[in-house]
Short mmCIF file of C-alpha atoms in Angstrom, two decimals:
data_model
loop_
_atom_site.label_atom_id
_atom_site.label_comp_id
_atom_site.label_asym_id
_atom_site.label_seq_id
_atom_site.Cartn_x
_atom_site.Cartn_y
_atom_site.Cartn_z
CA MET E 1 -211.21 -194.35 -34.04
CA VAL E 2 -207.94 -195.48 -35.62
CA TRP E 3 -204.78 -194.41 -33.82
CA LYS E 4 -201.49 -193.83 -35.54
CA GLU E 5 -198.45 -195.80 -34.54
CA PRO E 6 -196.63 -194.46 -31.48
CA SER E 7 -194.37 -191.51 -32.10
CA ALA E 8 -190.69 -191.56 -31.25
CA ALA E 9 -191.42 -189.41 -28.18
CA GLU E 10 -194.14 -191.82 -26.98
CA ARG E 11 -191.79 -194.76 -27.42
CA ARG E 12 -189.05 -192.91 -25.55
CA LEU E 13 -191.40 -192.10 -22.66
CA ARG E 14 -192.50 -195.73 -22.46
CA GLU E 15 -188.86 -196.82 -22.32
CA GLN E 16 -188.11 -194.33 -19.54
CA LEU E 17 -191.05 -195.61 -17.49
CA ALA E 18 -189.97 -199.22 -18.05
CA ALA E 19 -186.48 -198.34 -16.84
CA HIS E 20 -188.11 -197.29 -13.56
CA GLY E 21 -190.08 -200.53 -13.26
CA LEU E 22 -193.36 -199.16 -14.65
CA SER E 23 -194.94 -201.08 -17.51
CA VAL E 24 -197.20 -198.71 -19.47
CA SER E 25 -198.55 -199.38 -22.95
CA TRP E 26 -198.13 -196.70 -25.57
CA ALA E 27 -201.94 -196.79 -26.01
CA LYS E 28 -202.32 -195.65 -22.38
CA ILE E 29 -199.74 -192.92 -22.94
CA ARG E 30 -201.73 -191.82 -25.97
CA ARG E 31 -204.93 -191.65 -23.88
CA TRP E 32 -203.14 -189.52 -21.30
CA ARG E 33 -202.01 -187.18 -24.06
CA GLU E 34 -205.46 -186.87 -25.61
CA PHE E 35 -207.01 -186.16 -22.21
CA GLY E 36 -204.48 -183.37 -21.76
CA ALA E 37 -202.81 -184.99 -18.75
CA LEU E 38 -199.26 -185.02 -20.11
CA PRO E 39 -197.16 -181.91 -20.71
CA TRP E 40 -196.18 -182.30 -24.36
CA LYS E 41 -194.13 -180.23 -26.73
CA LYS E 42 -195.94 -179.22 -29.90
CA GLN E 43 -195.05 -181.18 -32.99
CA HIS E 44 -192.88 -179.53 -35.63
CA GLY E 45 -192.50 -180.53 -39.24
CA LEU E 46 -189.35 -182.20 -40.54
CA GLY E 47 -189.79 -180.61 -43.94
CA ARG E 48 -190.04 -181.93 -47.50
CA GLY E 49 -192.79 -184.42 -46.71
CA SER E 50 -190.79 -186.17 -44.02
CA GLY E 51 -193.56 -185.91 -41.45
CA SER E 52 -193.25 -184.37 -37.99
CA THR E 53 -191.66 -185.07 -34.65
CA SER E 54 -192.16 -184.03 -31.03
CA GLU E 55 -189.81 -184.01 -28.10
CA LEU E 56 -190.43 -184.75 -24.46
CA LEU E 57 -190.56 -181.83 -22.06
CA PRO E 58 -188.47 -182.06 -18.88
CA GLU E 59 -191.62 -182.38 -16.74
CA THR E 60 -193.32 -185.02 -18.91
CA PHE E 61 -191.69 -187.99 -17.19
CA ALA E 62 -192.59 -186.76 -13.67
CA VAL E 63 -196.27 -186.54 -14.62
CA ALA E 64 -196.26 -189.84 -16.50
CA GLU E 65 -194.59 -191.62 -13.58
CA ALA E 66 -197.22 -190.30 -11.15
CA LEU E 67 -200.07 -191.28 -13.48
CA ALA E 68 -198.59 -194.74 -13.93
CA LEU E 69 -198.48 -195.21 -10.16
CA ALA E 70 -202.05 -193.94 -9.83
CA THR E 71 -203.38 -196.28 -12.50
CA THR E 72 -201.84 -199.55 -11.35
CA LYS E 73 -205.42 -200.57 -10.55
CA LYS E 74 -208.21 -200.07 -13.03
CA ARG E 75 -209.80 -196.70 -12.33
CA PRO E 76 -211.05 -193.74 -14.37
CA LEU E 77 -208.33 -191.47 -15.69
CA GLU E 78 -210.08 -188.52 -14.04
CA GLN E 79 -209.69 -190.20 -10.66
CA ALA E 80 -206.00 -190.83 -11.33
CA VAL E 81 -205.49 -187.16 -12.23
CA LEU E 82 -207.14 -186.03 -8.99
CA HIS E 83 -205.09 -188.58 -7.02
CA VAL E 84 -201.92 -187.11 -8.49
CA PHE E 85 -203.11 -183.52 -8.05
CA THR E 86 -203.99 -183.91 -4.37
CA THR E 87 -201.80 -186.73 -3.05
CA HIS E 88 -198.65 -187.93 -4.74
CA PRO E 89 -199.28 -191.67 -5.33
CA ARG E 90 -195.70 -192.54 -4.40
CA PHE E 91 -196.61 -191.75 -0.80
CA ASP E 92 -199.09 -193.65 1.34
CA GLN E 93 -200.50 -190.42 2.74
CA VAL E 94 -200.59 -186.71 1.94
CA LEU E 95 -197.13 -185.98 3.25
CA ALA E 96 -196.33 -182.76 1.45
CA SER E 97 -197.71 -180.25 -0.98
CA PRO E 98 -197.91 -182.00 -4.36
CA SER E 99 -195.39 -180.83 -6.94
CA VAL E 100 -196.29 -182.88 -10.02
CA PRO E 101 -196.80 -180.32 -12.84
CA LEU E 102 -200.13 -181.54 -14.19
CA PRO E 103 -201.52 -179.46 -17.07
CA GLU E 104 -204.43 -177.19 -16.21
CA ARG E 105 -206.73 -178.72 -18.83
CA ALA E 106 -206.56 -182.18 -17.27
CA VAL E 107 -207.11 -180.93 -13.73
CA ARG E 108 -210.15 -178.88 -14.71
CA ARG E 109 -211.66 -181.79 -16.66
CA ALA E 110 -211.11 -184.10 -13.69
CA LEU E 111 -212.66 -181.62 -11.25
CA ALA E 112 -215.76 -181.26 -13.46
CA TRP E 113 -216.00 -185.06 -13.62
CA TYR E 114 -215.84 -185.27 -9.84
CA MET E 115 -218.51 -182.61 -9.36
CA ALA E 116 -220.88 -184.54 -11.63
CA ARG E 117 -220.46 -187.69 -9.50
CA GLU E 118 -219.79 -186.36 -6.01
CA ASP E 119 -222.42 -187.28 -3.44
CA SER E 120 -220.62 -186.95 -0.10
CA HIS E 121 -222.24 -183.57 0.58
CA PRO E 122 -225.90 -184.05 1.58
CA LEU E 123 -227.18 -181.40 -0.84
CA ALA E 124 -225.18 -182.90 -3.70
CA ALA E 125 -226.61 -186.34 -2.88
CA ILE E 126 -230.14 -184.89 -2.84
CA GLU E 127 -229.57 -183.16 -6.17
CA LYS E 128 -228.22 -186.37 -7.69
CA ALA E 129 -231.22 -188.36 -6.41
CA ALA E 130 -233.64 -185.83 -7.88
CA GLN E 131 -231.90 -185.92 -11.26
CA SER E 132 -232.02 -189.72 -11.33
CA ALA E 133 -235.81 -189.57 -11.19
CA GLY E 134 -236.04 -188.06 -14.67
CA SER E 135 -238.17 -185.13 -15.79
CA CYS E 136 -241.20 -185.77 -13.58
CA PRO E 137 -241.24 -183.09 -10.81
CA ASP E 138 -243.23 -185.24 -8.36
CA LYS E 139 -240.87 -188.18 -8.76
CA ALA E 140 -237.89 -185.87 -8.37
CA ILE E 141 -239.25 -184.51 -5.07
CA ASP E 142 -240.04 -188.03 -3.82
CA ALA E 143 -236.53 -189.26 -4.71
CA ALA E 144 -234.93 -186.22 -3.09
CA LEU E 145 -236.97 -186.63 0.10
CA GLU E 146 -236.10 -190.31 0.29
CA SER E 147 -232.40 -189.51 -0.06
CA ALA E 148 -232.55 -186.73 2.56
CA HIS E 149 -234.53 -188.75 5.09
CA ARG E 150 -231.97 -191.53 4.71
CA TYR E 151 -228.93 -189.24 5.05
CA PHE E 152 -229.74 -187.07 8.08
CA PRO E 153 -230.83 -189.85 10.50
CA LYS E 154 -227.65 -191.70 9.49
CA LEU E 155 -225.64 -188.55 10.24
CA TYR E 156 -227.28 -188.32 13.66
CA ARG E 157 -226.32 -191.92 14.45
CA GLN E 158 -222.74 -191.27 13.27
CA ALA E 159 -222.57 -188.18 15.49
CA LYS E 160 -223.60 -190.22 18.53
CA GLN E 161 -220.68 -192.54 17.79
CA ARG E 162 -218.37 -189.55 17.17
CA ARG E 163 -217.61 -190.53 13.59
CA HIS E 164 -219.61 -188.05 11.54
CA PRO E 165 -217.86 -186.30 8.62
CA PRO E 166 -216.23 -182.99 9.64
CA GLY E 167 -217.85 -179.85 8.25
CA THR E 168 -221.40 -181.20 8.33
CA THR E 169 -224.44 -179.93 10.21
CA VAL E 170 -225.18 -182.55 12.83
CA PRO E 171 -228.82 -183.08 13.90
CA ASP E 172 -229.50 -182.76 17.62
CA ASN E 173 -232.02 -185.63 17.55
CA LEU E 174 -234.11 -187.66 15.10
CA ALA E 175 -236.82 -184.99 14.98
CA ASP E 176 -234.16 -182.45 14.06
CA ALA E 177 -232.88 -184.87 11.39
CA ASP E 178 -236.40 -185.04 9.94
CA GLY E 179 -236.68 -181.25 9.86
CA LEU E 180 -233.23 -180.81 8.33
CA ALA E 181 -234.10 -183.33 5.63
CA THR E 182 -237.16 -181.34 4.50
CA PHE E 183 -235.26 -178.05 4.68
CA ALA E 184 -232.35 -179.52 2.68
CA VAL E 185 -234.65 -180.74 -0.11
CA ALA E 186 -236.30 -177.30 -0.26
CA THR E 187 -232.85 -175.72 -0.47
CA VAL E 188 -231.93 -177.89 -3.47
CA LEU E 189 -235.23 -177.99 -5.37
CA GLY E 190 -236.58 -174.58 -4.38
CA PHE E 191 -238.79 -173.50 -1.53
CA GLU E 192 -241.56 -172.73 -4.01
CA ASN E 193 -242.05 -176.47 -4.47
CA PHE E 194 -243.08 -176.80 -0.83
CA GLY E 195 -245.97 -175.19 0.96
CA ALA E 196 -244.95 -172.61 3.52
CA ASP E 197 -246.59 -174.68 6.27
CA ALA E 198 -244.31 -177.62 5.44
CA ILE E 199 -241.24 -175.44 5.83
CA VAL E 200 -242.47 -173.96 9.10
CA GLU E 201 -243.15 -177.47 10.39
CA ALA E 202 -239.63 -178.54 9.42
CA VAL E 203 -238.17 -175.58 11.30
CA SER E 204 -240.28 -176.37 14.36
CA LYS E 205 -238.99 -179.96 14.39
CA SER E 206 -235.45 -178.62 14.42
CA LEU E 207 -236.20 -176.49 17.48
CA PRO E 208 -237.37 -178.91 20.19
CA GLU E 209 -236.68 -176.27 22.82
CA LEU E 210 -239.80 -174.49 21.51
CA ALA E 211 -242.08 -177.47 21.96
CA ASP E 212 -244.05 -175.69 24.69
CA GLU E 213 -247.07 -173.36 24.59
CA TYR E 214 -244.88 -170.38 23.81
CA GLY E 215 -243.34 -172.25 20.88
CA LYS E 216 -246.77 -173.18 19.55
CA GLN E 217 -247.74 -169.52 19.56
CA VAL E 218 -244.53 -168.51 17.78
CA PHE E 219 -245.04 -171.05 14.99
CA ALA E 220 -248.75 -170.26 14.73
CA HIS E 221 -247.91 -166.61 14.10
CA LEU E 222 -245.15 -167.60 11.66
CA SER E 223 -247.50 -169.92 9.74
CA LYS E 224 -250.10 -167.16 9.51
CA ALA E 225 -247.52 -164.66 8.24
CA VAL E 226 -246.16 -166.92 5.52
CA ARG E 227 -249.64 -167.94 4.37
CA GLU E 228 -250.59 -164.27 4.06
CA ALA E 229 -247.41 -163.61 2.08
CA GLU E 230 -248.26 -166.48 -0.27
CA GLY E 231 -251.83 -165.21 -0.61
CA ASP E 232 -250.55 -161.79 -1.67
CA GLY E 233 -248.45 -163.41 -4.39
CA GLY E 234 -245.15 -162.78 -2.62
CA SER E 235 -242.50 -165.18 -1.41
CA PRO E 236 -242.44 -165.84 2.33
CA PHE E 237 -238.78 -166.84 2.05
CA LEU E 238 -237.21 -163.95 0.14
CA ARG E 239 -233.78 -164.54 1.66
CA ARG E 240 -233.94 -168.32 1.56
CA PRO E 241 -230.69 -170.24 1.07
CA HIS E 242 -230.09 -171.76 -2.35
CA TRP E 243 -227.98 -174.72 -3.40
CA PRO E 244 -226.24 -173.89 -6.70
CA SER E 245 -226.90 -176.37 -9.48
CA LEU E 246 -224.15 -178.59 -10.87
CA GLN E 247 -223.88 -176.28 -13.87
CA ASP E 248 -223.49 -173.28 -11.55
CA ARG E 249 -220.79 -175.04 -9.54
CA VAL E 250 -218.87 -176.04 -12.67
CA GLN E 251 -219.07 -172.47 -13.98
CA ARG E 252 -217.86 -171.09 -10.66
CA MET E 253 -214.88 -173.42 -10.76
CA GLU E 254 -214.07 -172.35 -14.32
CA GLN E 255 -213.94 -168.75 -13.15
CA VAL E 256 -211.36 -169.49 -10.47
CA GLU E 257 -207.83 -168.96 -11.77
CA TYR E 258 -205.75 -172.10 -11.94
CA ARG E 259 -202.99 -170.56 -9.82
CA VAL E 260 -205.60 -169.91 -7.11
CA ILE E 261 -206.78 -173.54 -7.28
CA CYS E 262 -203.18 -174.72 -6.91
CA THR E 263 -202.54 -172.32 -4.03
CA VAL E 264 -205.60 -173.56 -2.13
CA ARG E 265 -204.48 -177.14 -2.84
CA ASP E 266 -200.99 -176.40 -1.49
CA VAL E 267 -202.32 -174.80 1.70
CA LEU E 268 -204.75 -177.64 2.37
CA ALA E 269 -201.94 -180.15 1.80
CA LEU E 270 -199.86 -178.32 4.39
CA LEU E 271 -202.72 -178.53 6.91
CA VAL E 272 -203.03 -182.26 6.20
CA GLU E 273 -199.28 -182.72 6.63
CA ALA E 274 -199.37 -180.92 9.99
CA SER E 275 -202.45 -182.74 11.29
CA PRO E 276 -200.82 -185.86 12.82
CA ALA E 277 -198.39 -183.76 14.87
CA LEU E 278 -201.13 -181.35 16.01
CA ALA E 279 -203.43 -184.24 16.95
CA LEU E 280 -200.62 -185.87 18.96
CA ALA E 281 -199.88 -182.60 20.74
CA ARG E 282 -203.53 -182.13 21.62
CA ARG E 283 -203.86 -185.65 23.05
CA ALA E 284 -200.61 -185.37 25.02
CA GLY E 285 -201.28 -181.86 26.30
CA VAL E 286 -198.04 -180.52 24.79
CA GLU E 287 -197.70 -176.80 25.47
CA ASP E 288 -195.50 -175.84 22.53
CA PRO E 289 -195.90 -172.12 21.58
CA ASP E 290 -196.82 -172.97 17.98
CA VAL E 291 -199.35 -175.58 19.08
CA LEU E 292 -200.92 -173.11 21.51
CA HIS E 293 -201.15 -170.53 18.72
CA VAL E 294 -202.91 -173.01 16.43
CA GLU E 295 -205.38 -173.98 19.15
CA ALA E 296 -206.12 -170.33 19.99
CA THR E 297 -206.67 -169.54 16.32
CA ARG E 298 -209.06 -172.41 15.72
CA ALA E 299 -210.97 -171.50 18.88
CA SER E 300 -211.53 -167.99 17.55
CA ASN E 301 -212.27 -168.84 13.90
CA ARG E 302 -214.94 -171.40 13.04
CA ARG E 303 -213.81 -171.82 9.43
CA THR E 304 -210.15 -172.33 10.37
CA ASP E 305 -211.23 -174.96 12.90
CA GLU E 306 -213.29 -176.71 10.22
CA TYR E 307 -210.38 -176.77 7.78
CA LEU E 308 -208.11 -178.26 10.44
CA ARG E 309 -210.68 -180.88 11.46
CA ARG E 310 -211.28 -181.92 7.85
CA ALA E 311 -207.53 -181.97 7.19
CA GLU E 312 -207.05 -184.26 10.19
CA ALA E 313 -209.74 -186.62 8.87
CA ILE E 314 -207.98 -186.70 5.48
CA SER E 315 -204.60 -187.39 7.13
CA ARG E 316 -205.96 -190.59 8.66
CA ARG E 317 -206.86 -192.06 5.27
CA PRO E 318 -204.43 -193.81 2.91
CA GLY E 319 -203.45 -191.83 -0.17
CA GLU E 320 -205.50 -193.98 -2.54
CA LEU E 321 -208.63 -192.92 -0.62
CA ALA E 322 -207.59 -189.50 0.69
CA TRP E 323 -207.83 -187.90 -2.76
CA LYS E 324 -211.64 -187.99 -2.63
CA ASP E 325 -212.08 -186.13 0.66
CA PHE E 326 -209.27 -183.77 -0.31
CA THR E 327 -210.95 -182.97 -3.63
CA GLY E 328 -214.27 -182.40 -1.91
CA LEU E 329 -212.68 -179.92 0.51
CA LEU E 330 -210.83 -178.15 -2.31
CA LEU E 331 -214.06 -177.72 -4.27
CA ASN E 332 -215.93 -176.61 -1.18
CA VAL E 333 -213.50 -173.72 -0.79
CA CYS E 334 -213.20 -172.79 -4.47
CA THR E 335 -216.90 -172.96 -5.43
CA THR E 336 -218.15 -171.04 -2.39
CA PRO E 337 -217.42 -167.34 -3.03
CA ARG E 338 -217.61 -166.39 0.66
CA ARG E 339 -215.20 -169.15 1.70
CA LEU E 340 -212.78 -168.37 -1.10
CA SER E 341 -212.78 -164.64 -0.28
CA THR E 342 -211.86 -165.32 3.36
CA PHE E 343 -209.63 -168.36 2.83
CA GLN E 344 -206.35 -166.47 2.86
CA GLU E 345 -207.31 -164.62 6.04
CA ASP E 346 -208.52 -167.82 7.70
CA VAL E 347 -205.33 -169.77 7.07
CA THR E 348 -202.72 -167.02 7.43
CA ALA E 349 -204.06 -166.52 10.95
CA LEU E 350 -202.12 -169.71 11.72
CA ASP E 351 -198.78 -168.09 10.74
CA PRO E 352 -196.02 -168.65 11.63
CA ALA E 353 -196.91 -171.82 13.55
CA LEU E 354 -196.79 -174.11 10.51
CA ASN E 355 -193.74 -172.63 8.79
CA ASP E 356 -191.67 -175.68 9.79
CA VAL E 357 -193.95 -178.69 10.10
CA PRO E 358 -191.14 -181.29 10.34
CA GLY E 359 -189.50 -179.23 13.10
CA LEU E 360 -192.83 -178.91 14.90
CA GLY E 361 -193.28 -182.66 14.76
CA ARG E 362 -189.79 -183.28 16.17
CA ARG E 363 -190.40 -180.88 19.07
CA ILE E 364 -193.71 -182.53 19.93
CA LEU E 365 -192.14 -186.01 19.89
CA ALA E 366 -189.21 -184.80 21.98
CA SER E 367 -191.47 -183.18 24.56
CA ARG E 368 -193.39 -186.43 24.97
CA SER E 369 -190.22 -188.50 25.50
CA LEU E 370 -188.57 -186.25 28.13
CA PRO E 371 -188.56 -187.79 31.63
CA THR E 372 -190.44 -186.03 34.38
CA ILE E 373 -188.01 -184.32 36.79
CA SER E 374 -188.90 -184.40 40.48
CA SER E 375 -188.29 -181.44 42.78
CA ASP E 376 -185.23 -183.11 44.38
CA GLY E 377 -183.45 -183.37 41.04
CA GLY E 378 -184.09 -187.05 40.42
CA GLU E 379 -186.29 -188.67 37.80
CA ALA E 380 -189.85 -189.29 38.89
#
């Protein structure tokens, strides 16, 4: 592909970036434009065969500056777009809701790219392993099982050390990890690819409390029932869970309005911004009314608690790494219809505790620094 010489607008943008200490080639600017990452005014003809020109939009420099900061190290442009979309690269952490006006086209392309490569979720990792095995069904199952039986025991060990990823199902023991692995592969590849007995066995491993005579009877009856259902040509797992394929997840994301994606992003960024102060208050036992409201809300709503725990984990990571976990959480909300439908309710339950996060942080710090007053009026 032969590129034309840089336009006057591209030269002007490069000069503006250089004036702010950012050295960016016009070829990189051109790639950003072609990807759809830069807001750009449509070209208009000069008339009488004099060619055409384009002018910079007011927001073009803000986006270009952020992309330049996010691409100081060699990395895919999609990653840089997600970095800018979730965590402003001028900051070391997610300090505030991002305000860089990235074009919708670039964000959607970057999100689709991430979904095709994301493997932090166990079911996504299993799906990716199965796809890497090619078109042979047996090899796909073997690869998926290997991935699952590697992931869940590792998750169990992480849980014992209290460093497992938030929002994940933690095995109770290694037998439970083994059962969850089989169940997870069946969820991704389809329960019809496994015999009913194998699924029942996986469930039994995940329920060690039924490892007595009563439990044996329960699973014997269950095995008999599912075998009879299979023999009659029916499915013994009519209401089985199903992991949507990559294509399904991409299509779901395309159906979510861009303003909704940005709103979810903004709310999650606010939770991340508030996390350090809330974590400090929890450790110090600060009894601020807003902190108490947050803790009561998360105690009564499992999803709200999960969002806050995942936001806290993101807040502990530097910005150049936080974008990945942030993007994963954003997609988890937007591609799961049930989560998306309840998201507003789950997070507005925290109102008005997080209306002034900087003020909340100052109050928490002040309450920790106040001296303890003894009953006789002197300092303890």
